[in-house]
Amino acid sequence: MNREKLEKLGLNLPLFPTTSVGSFPKPDYLAKARGEFNKGKITAQQLEDLERKATSFWIEKQEELGVDVLVDGEMYRGDMVAYFAERLPGFTNGGLVRSYGNRYYHKPMITGEVKWTDPITVAWWKYAQGLTKKPVKGMLTGAYTVMDWSFNEHYPDRKATCLALAGVIRKEVEALIAAGCKIIQIDEPALSVRPEELPIAIEAMQRTTEGLSAYFITHACYGAFEYIYPDMLKLAVDNFDLEMSNSGLDLLELFRRHPFTKDISFGVVDVHSHVLEDAGTVRQRIEQALTLLPPERVWVDPDCGLKTRTVDEALAKMRVVVEAARSCRGQAVATQPA
Ligand SMILES: [Zn+2]
């Protein structure tokens, strides 16, 4: 693990640190309140009060479960790109786009120079971090994914758009660090959609994190990693948070051919399934990871955000993650040479 960097940042994490990818399900009262807010029935302040209540619920639950690196649960977010686009000058609310059959959403549109004027996530991060002594991750969406999920009418091409966004997201990273945030996750779920553009994503991440003092994680999922591995390891982050379990750990085959050289947050439970994995299955997944990865480089978490599960399912999945990591910790310590 990039233990040296973590220690320099004052973070002493156990072997197989447990975390989660970012989103947790919104409790019923919050889902209902968001609907009422959209109809003008409650005020922004009333909605925010409930978002705080839900954030505090999830911090408390993660502490009870014994998770090592916490998230705020994204109670205030809808879409991971629109959330940022709505708060950055240069974006306008784009047209309706069809996704997943009959679901429509507003795809953000870039119509001018994108600028960062004020912190977007810092107040939520501070609120969540104020509720716990455990480290809370800062959570951002990466420049490549924001570019890929938006229309662009301003910049000459996809690369120029992506690099401009990287400069803007870097400002948010700097604001999080200035507030005291030490672990920052920059999600890039679109990383593998156009393998020929990987160099653009790499340059953008470099521009986002270079020379900044934090431990950086990137999350990618549902990707065609076989087209971008091992080159994706050039992304300027310390840790890749990857969906492993949904695909039956088949990424391990890629790691076998070319060693994985960074820290990894290894997805050990499938977030798309209601079925709760038993502790034995999760342990087995960690053990399979350890056949190729050094134990000090492995973090353990669910495959992706848990927002589509029920509150009880999400809690149960997190519980099994923490229990499996703990039992592997005991074993790893026991088998270390005297
Ligand atoms: Zn994901």
Short mmCIF file of C-alpha atoms and ligand atoms in Angstrom, two decimals:
data_model
loop_
_atom_site.label_atom_id
_atom_site.label_comp_id
_atom_site.label_asym_id
_atom_site.label_seq_id
_atom_site.Cartn_x
_atom_site.Cartn_y
_atom_site.Cartn_z
CA MET A 1 0.00 0.00 0.00
CA ASN A 2 1.09 3.52 -0.37
CA ARG A 3 1.50 3.30 3.40
CA GLU A 4 4.22 5.88 3.40
CA LYS A 5 1.91 8.47 1.88
CA LEU A 6 -0.95 7.54 4.22
CA GLU A 7 1.33 7.79 7.24
CA LYS A 8 2.68 11.13 6.11
CA LEU A 9 -0.93 12.29 5.97
CA GLY A 10 -1.37 11.08 9.56
CA LEU A 11 -3.56 8.13 8.58
CA ASN A 12 -2.92 4.83 10.31
CA LEU A 13 -5.20 2.33 8.66
CA PRO A 14 -5.37 -1.37 9.50
CA LEU A 15 -4.57 -4.14 7.04
CA PHE A 16 -7.42 -4.46 4.48
CA PRO A 17 -9.03 -1.09 5.25
CA THR A 18 -12.79 -1.20 4.71
CA THR A 19 -14.67 1.53 2.90
CA SER A 20 -17.55 1.96 0.48
CA VAL A 21 -17.74 3.44 -2.99
CA GLY A 22 -19.79 6.49 -2.11
CA SER A 23 -23.55 6.34 -2.31
CA PHE A 24 -25.92 4.80 0.19
CA PRO A 25 -29.69 4.48 -0.27
CA LYS A 26 -31.72 7.49 0.71
CA PRO A 27 -34.06 6.75 3.62
CA ASP A 28 -37.79 6.84 2.65
CA TYR A 29 -38.41 10.23 4.28
CA LEU A 30 -35.65 11.77 2.15
CA ALA A 31 -36.78 10.20 -1.13
CA LYS A 32 -40.27 11.54 -0.39
CA ALA A 33 -38.95 14.99 0.56
CA ARG A 34 -37.02 15.27 -2.71
CA GLY A 35 -40.27 14.67 -4.60
CA GLU A 36 -42.05 17.29 -2.50
CA PHE A 37 -39.24 19.78 -3.05
CA ASN A 38 -39.48 19.28 -6.83
CA LYS A 39 -43.20 20.08 -6.62
CA GLY A 40 -42.49 23.21 -4.57
CA LYS A 41 -44.15 21.79 -1.45
CA ILE A 42 -41.13 22.16 0.86
CA THR A 43 -38.27 24.68 0.95
CA ALA A 44 -34.62 24.07 0.06
CA GLN A 45 -33.79 24.49 3.76
CA GLN A 46 -36.32 21.84 4.79
CA LEU A 47 -34.85 19.46 2.23
CA GLU A 48 -31.31 20.19 3.40
CA ASP A 49 -32.25 19.54 7.04
CA LEU A 50 -33.42 16.07 6.04
CA GLU A 51 -30.28 15.50 3.94
CA ARG A 52 -28.23 16.30 7.05
CA LYS A 53 -30.31 13.97 9.16
CA ALA A 54 -29.76 11.17 6.61
CA THR A 55 -26.02 11.93 6.37
CA SER A 56 -25.72 11.70 10.12
CA PHE A 57 -27.64 8.39 10.08
CA TRP A 58 -25.15 6.89 7.62
CA ILE A 59 -22.08 8.16 9.49
CA GLU A 60 -23.45 6.62 12.67
CA LYS A 61 -24.17 3.31 10.92
CA GLN A 62 -20.70 3.12 9.35
CA GLU A 63 -19.17 3.76 12.78
CA GLU A 64 -21.34 1.06 14.37
CA LEU A 65 -20.31 -1.39 11.67
CA GLY A 66 -16.63 -0.53 12.17
CA VAL A 67 -15.90 0.75 8.65
CA ASP A 68 -12.41 2.31 8.51
CA VAL A 69 -12.75 5.03 5.86
CA LEU A 70 -16.19 6.60 5.75
CA VAL A 71 -18.29 8.32 3.08
CA ASP A 72 -21.06 10.87 3.50
CA GLY A 73 -23.45 8.65 1.51
CA GLU A 74 -24.32 11.35 -1.07
CA MET A 75 -27.74 12.10 0.43
CA TYR A 76 -27.75 15.49 -1.34
CA ARG A 77 -26.90 14.15 -4.81
CA GLY A 78 -29.03 12.91 -7.65
CA ASP A 79 -26.89 12.23 -10.69
CA MET A 80 -23.12 12.18 -10.23
CA VAL A 81 -22.42 14.44 -13.22
CA ALA A 82 -25.49 16.71 -13.15
CA TYR A 83 -24.82 17.49 -9.48
CA PHE A 84 -21.55 19.19 -10.43
CA ALA A 85 -22.76 20.59 -13.76
CA GLU A 86 -25.64 22.39 -12.04
CA ARG A 87 -23.14 24.15 -9.79
CA LEU A 88 -20.52 25.19 -12.35
CA PRO A 89 -20.87 28.32 -14.50
CA GLY A 90 -20.50 27.34 -18.17
CA PHE A 91 -23.06 24.52 -17.98
CA THR A 92 -26.72 24.87 -18.83
CA ASN A 93 -29.40 22.29 -18.25
CA GLY A 94 -29.41 20.30 -21.47
CA GLY A 95 -32.17 18.53 -23.31
CA LEU A 96 -33.90 15.37 -22.27
CA VAL A 97 -32.01 12.24 -23.18
CA ARG A 98 -33.38 8.75 -23.11
CA SER A 99 -31.60 6.14 -21.04
CA TYR A 100 -32.53 2.70 -19.76
CA GLY A 101 -35.57 2.18 -21.94
CA ASN A 102 -38.20 4.71 -20.98
CA ARG A 103 -36.28 6.76 -18.42
CA TYR A 104 -35.34 10.29 -19.44
CA TYR A 105 -32.86 12.65 -17.83
CA HIS A 106 -31.43 16.09 -18.50
CA LYS A 107 -27.98 15.75 -20.01
CA PRO A 108 -25.84 18.76 -18.98
CA MET A 109 -24.70 21.02 -21.79
CA ILE A 110 -21.52 23.12 -21.90
CA THR A 111 -22.32 26.45 -23.53
CA GLY A 112 -19.47 28.63 -22.20
CA GLU A 113 -16.15 28.48 -20.42
CA VAL A 114 -16.56 26.25 -17.38
CA LYS A 115 -15.42 27.98 -14.20
CA TRP A 116 -15.03 27.10 -10.57
CA THR A 117 -16.26 29.91 -8.35
CA ASP A 118 -17.11 28.36 -4.98
CA PRO A 119 -16.57 25.02 -3.24
CA ILE A 120 -19.27 22.51 -4.18
CA THR A 121 -18.69 19.56 -1.87
CA VAL A 122 -16.68 21.08 0.97
CA ALA A 123 -19.59 22.00 3.26
CA TRP A 124 -21.00 18.46 3.06
CA TRP A 125 -17.57 16.94 3.62
CA LYS A 126 -17.00 19.16 6.67
CA TYR A 127 -20.42 18.29 8.05
CA ALA A 128 -19.81 14.55 7.67
CA GLN A 129 -16.22 14.73 8.99
CA GLY A 130 -17.46 16.74 11.99
CA LEU A 131 -19.58 13.73 13.01
CA THR A 132 -16.73 11.22 13.28
CA LYS A 133 -13.06 10.77 14.14
CA LYS A 134 -12.63 8.26 11.31
CA PRO A 135 -11.45 9.74 7.99
CA VAL A 136 -14.25 10.67 5.56
CA LYS A 137 -13.45 10.57 1.84
CA GLY A 138 -13.96 13.61 -0.35
CA MET A 139 -16.05 12.53 -3.36
CA LEU A 140 -15.82 14.04 -6.84
CA THR A 141 -16.61 13.02 -10.39
CA GLY A 142 -13.60 13.01 -12.72
CA ALA A 143 -13.11 15.27 -15.72
CA TYR A 144 -13.30 12.49 -18.31
CA THR A 145 -16.67 11.22 -17.07
CA VAL A 146 -18.13 14.74 -16.75
CA MET A 147 -17.03 15.41 -20.34
CA ASP A 148 -18.36 12.10 -21.66
CA TRP A 149 -21.78 12.51 -20.02
CA SER A 150 -22.29 16.12 -21.18
CA PHE A 151 -23.00 17.82 -24.50
CA ASN A 152 -20.33 20.32 -25.51
CA GLU A 153 -21.07 23.38 -27.62
CA HIS A 154 -18.17 25.51 -26.44
CA TYR A 155 -14.80 23.73 -26.58
CA PRO A 156 -13.25 22.61 -29.89
CA ASP A 157 -13.15 18.89 -29.06
CA ARG A 158 -13.44 16.24 -26.39
CA LYS A 159 -9.82 16.59 -25.27
CA ALA A 160 -10.04 20.36 -24.81
CA THR A 161 -13.30 19.93 -22.90
CA CYS A 162 -11.83 17.26 -20.66
CA LEU A 163 -8.67 19.21 -19.84
CA ALA A 164 -10.64 22.38 -19.10
CA LEU A 165 -12.85 20.38 -16.71
CA ALA A 166 -9.75 18.89 -15.08
CA GLY A 167 -8.55 22.39 -14.18
CA VAL A 168 -11.94 23.14 -12.63
CA ILE A 169 -12.11 19.88 -10.64
CA ARG A 170 -8.56 20.48 -9.40
CA LYS A 171 -9.84 23.65 -7.72
CA GLU A 172 -12.43 21.58 -5.86
CA VAL A 173 -9.70 19.12 -4.86
CA GLU A 174 -7.63 22.02 -3.52
CA ALA A 175 -10.62 23.33 -1.57
CA LEU A 176 -11.20 19.90 0.01
CA ILE A 177 -7.53 19.64 0.97
CA ALA A 178 -7.58 23.15 2.45
CA ALA A 179 -10.56 22.07 4.58
CA GLY A 180 -8.51 19.14 5.92
CA CYS A 181 -9.62 16.29 3.67
CA LYS A 182 -6.90 13.67 3.21
CA ILE A 183 -8.46 10.94 1.10
CA ILE A 184 -10.16 12.05 -2.11
CA GLN A 185 -11.99 9.77 -4.52
CA ILE A 186 -12.39 10.93 -8.10
CA ASP A 187 -14.90 8.70 -9.85
CA GLU A 188 -14.33 7.79 -13.49
CA PRO A 189 -17.03 5.27 -14.42
CA ALA A 190 -16.68 6.28 -18.08
CA LEU A 191 -12.97 5.43 -18.09
CA SER A 192 -13.18 2.58 -20.57
CA VAL A 193 -15.98 3.72 -22.89
CA ARG A 194 -13.56 4.79 -25.62
CA PRO A 195 -10.27 2.98 -25.06
CA GLU A 196 -8.51 5.16 -27.66
CA GLU A 197 -9.18 8.16 -25.40
CA LEU A 198 -7.44 6.69 -22.36
CA PRO A 199 -4.46 9.08 -22.84
CA ILE A 200 -6.90 12.00 -22.49
CA ALA A 201 -8.29 10.60 -19.24
CA ILE A 202 -4.72 10.08 -17.98
CA GLU A 203 -3.68 13.64 -18.84
CA ALA A 204 -6.82 15.01 -17.19
CA MET A 205 -6.25 13.07 -13.97
CA GLN A 206 -2.65 14.26 -13.93
CA ARG A 207 -3.88 17.83 -14.21
CA THR A 208 -6.43 17.20 -11.42
CA THR A 209 -4.13 15.68 -8.79
CA GLU A 210 -0.50 16.48 -9.64
CA GLY A 211 1.56 17.80 -6.74
CA LEU A 212 -1.40 17.88 -4.34
CA SER A 213 -1.09 16.38 -0.89
CA ALA A 214 -3.86 13.80 -0.51
CA TYR A 215 -4.31 10.07 -1.03
CA PHE A 216 -6.23 9.71 -4.29
CA ILE A 217 -8.63 6.93 -5.23
CA THR A 218 -10.48 6.54 -8.52
CA HIS A 219 -13.57 4.38 -8.94
CA ALA A 220 -14.41 2.74 -12.25
CA CYS A 221 -17.05 0.15 -13.00
CA TYR A 222 -18.96 -1.72 -15.72
CA GLY A 223 -15.98 -1.28 -17.97
CA ALA A 224 -14.25 -3.12 -20.76
CA PHE A 225 -11.03 -3.09 -18.79
CA GLU A 226 -9.37 -5.59 -21.10
CA TYR A 227 -8.94 -2.73 -23.59
CA ILE A 228 -7.36 -0.25 -21.20
CA TYR A 229 -5.33 -2.49 -18.88
CA PRO A 230 -2.44 -2.15 -17.97
CA ASP A 231 -2.22 1.37 -19.46
CA MET A 232 -4.90 2.62 -17.07
CA LEU A 233 -2.39 2.17 -14.24
CA LYS A 234 -0.83 5.43 -15.47
CA LEU A 235 -3.73 7.40 -13.96
CA ALA A 236 -2.29 9.74 -11.32
CA VAL A 237 -4.00 8.13 -8.31
CA ASP A 238 -2.84 5.88 -5.47
CA ASN A 239 -5.75 3.46 -5.44
CA PHE A 240 -8.16 1.99 -8.00
CA ASP A 241 -11.56 1.12 -6.64
CA LEU A 242 -12.85 -1.59 -8.96
CA GLU A 243 -16.01 -3.59 -9.44
CA MET A 244 -14.67 -7.13 -9.15
CA SER A 245 -17.46 -9.38 -7.91
CA ASN A 246 -20.20 -8.69 -10.45
CA SER A 247 -17.93 -10.09 -13.17
CA GLY A 248 -16.85 -13.12 -11.14
CA LEU A 249 -13.42 -11.58 -10.42
CA ASP A 250 -12.41 -11.97 -14.09
CA LEU A 251 -10.19 -8.89 -13.82
CA LEU A 252 -7.81 -11.07 -11.83
CA GLU A 253 -6.95 -12.81 -15.09
CA LEU A 254 -5.69 -9.46 -16.45
CA PHE A 255 -3.67 -8.90 -13.27
CA ARG A 256 -2.16 -12.34 -13.74
CA ARG A 257 -0.85 -11.37 -17.17
CA HIS A 258 0.39 -7.96 -16.06
CA PRO A 259 0.92 -7.18 -12.38
CA PHE A 260 -1.38 -4.63 -10.79
CA THR A 261 1.01 -2.00 -9.43
CA LYS A 262 -1.19 0.27 -7.31
CA ASP A 263 -3.35 -0.04 -4.22
CA ILE A 264 -6.76 -1.48 -4.93
CA SER A 265 -10.18 -1.16 -3.33
CA PHE A 266 -11.39 -4.63 -4.21
CA GLY A 267 -15.14 -4.95 -4.72
CA VAL A 268 -16.24 -8.01 -2.73
CA VAL A 269 -20.03 -7.72 -2.84
CA ASP A 270 -22.28 -7.29 -5.88
CA VAL A 271 -24.35 -4.10 -5.54
CA HIS A 272 -26.78 -5.07 -8.30
CA SER A 273 -28.12 -8.09 -6.49
CA HIS A 274 -30.60 -8.30 -3.62
CA VAL A 275 -28.87 -11.52 -2.63
CA LEU A 276 -26.66 -11.11 0.40
CA GLU A 277 -23.31 -12.83 0.05
CA ASP A 278 -22.30 -14.91 3.03
CA ALA A 279 -19.10 -14.15 4.92
CA GLY A 280 -17.42 -17.26 3.51
CA THR A 281 -17.97 -16.15 -0.10
CA VAL A 282 -16.62 -12.68 0.64
CA ARG A 283 -13.61 -14.11 2.46
CA GLN A 284 -12.94 -16.34 -0.50
CA ARG A 285 -12.95 -13.32 -2.82
CA ILE A 286 -10.40 -11.54 -0.62
CA GLU A 287 -8.28 -14.69 -0.54
CA GLN A 288 -8.38 -14.87 -4.34
CA ALA A 289 -7.24 -11.24 -4.49
CA LEU A 290 -4.34 -12.15 -2.22
CA THR A 291 -3.10 -14.80 -4.63
CA LEU A 292 -2.00 -11.90 -6.90
CA LEU A 293 -1.87 -8.77 -4.77
CA PRO A 294 0.29 -8.03 -1.71
CA PRO A 295 -1.93 -7.77 1.41
CA GLU A 296 -0.70 -4.28 2.28
CA ARG A 297 -2.09 -2.98 -1.03
CA VAL A 298 -5.63 -4.30 -0.64
CA TRP A 299 -8.64 -2.35 0.60
CA VAL A 300 -12.03 -4.03 0.75
CA ASP A 301 -15.41 -2.57 -0.24
CA PRO A 302 -18.59 -3.21 -2.25
CA ASP A 303 -18.36 -3.22 -6.07
CA CYS A 304 -20.03 0.17 -6.52
CA GLY A 305 -22.35 2.62 -4.77
CA LEU A 306 -25.13 0.95 -2.78
CA LYS A 307 -27.82 3.55 -3.56
CA THR A 308 -30.05 1.11 -5.46
CA ARG A 309 -30.33 -1.28 -2.54
CA THR A 310 -32.69 -0.85 0.40
CA VAL A 311 -31.28 0.62 3.62
CA ASP A 312 -31.35 -2.84 5.26
CA GLU A 313 -29.69 -4.51 2.27
CA ALA A 314 -26.95 -1.86 2.19
CA LEU A 315 -26.30 -2.29 5.92
CA ALA A 316 -26.18 -6.07 5.57
CA LYS A 317 -23.76 -5.87 2.62
CA MET A 318 -21.47 -3.49 4.52
CA ARG A 319 -21.59 -5.74 7.58
CA VAL A 320 -20.39 -8.75 5.62
CA VAL A 321 -17.58 -6.65 4.04
CA VAL A 322 -16.33 -5.53 7.46
CA GLU A 323 -16.61 -9.02 9.00
CA ALA A 324 -14.73 -10.65 6.13
CA ALA A 325 -11.94 -8.04 6.19
CA ARG A 326 -11.55 -8.53 9.94
CA SER A 327 -11.34 -12.26 9.72
CA CYS A 328 -8.75 -12.03 6.91
CA ARG A 329 -6.77 -9.53 8.99
CA GLY A 330 -6.51 -12.03 11.82
CA GLN A 331 -5.31 -14.71 9.46
CA ALA A 332 -2.79 -12.47 7.65
CA VAL A 333 -1.27 -11.47 10.98
CA ALA A 334 -1.13 -15.10 12.14
CA THR A 335 0.63 -16.30 9.00
CA GLN A 336 3.26 -13.57 8.91
CA PRO A 337 6.74 -14.99 9.52
CA ALA A 338 7.97 -14.51 13.07
ZN ZN B 1 -19.53 2.21 -9.86
#
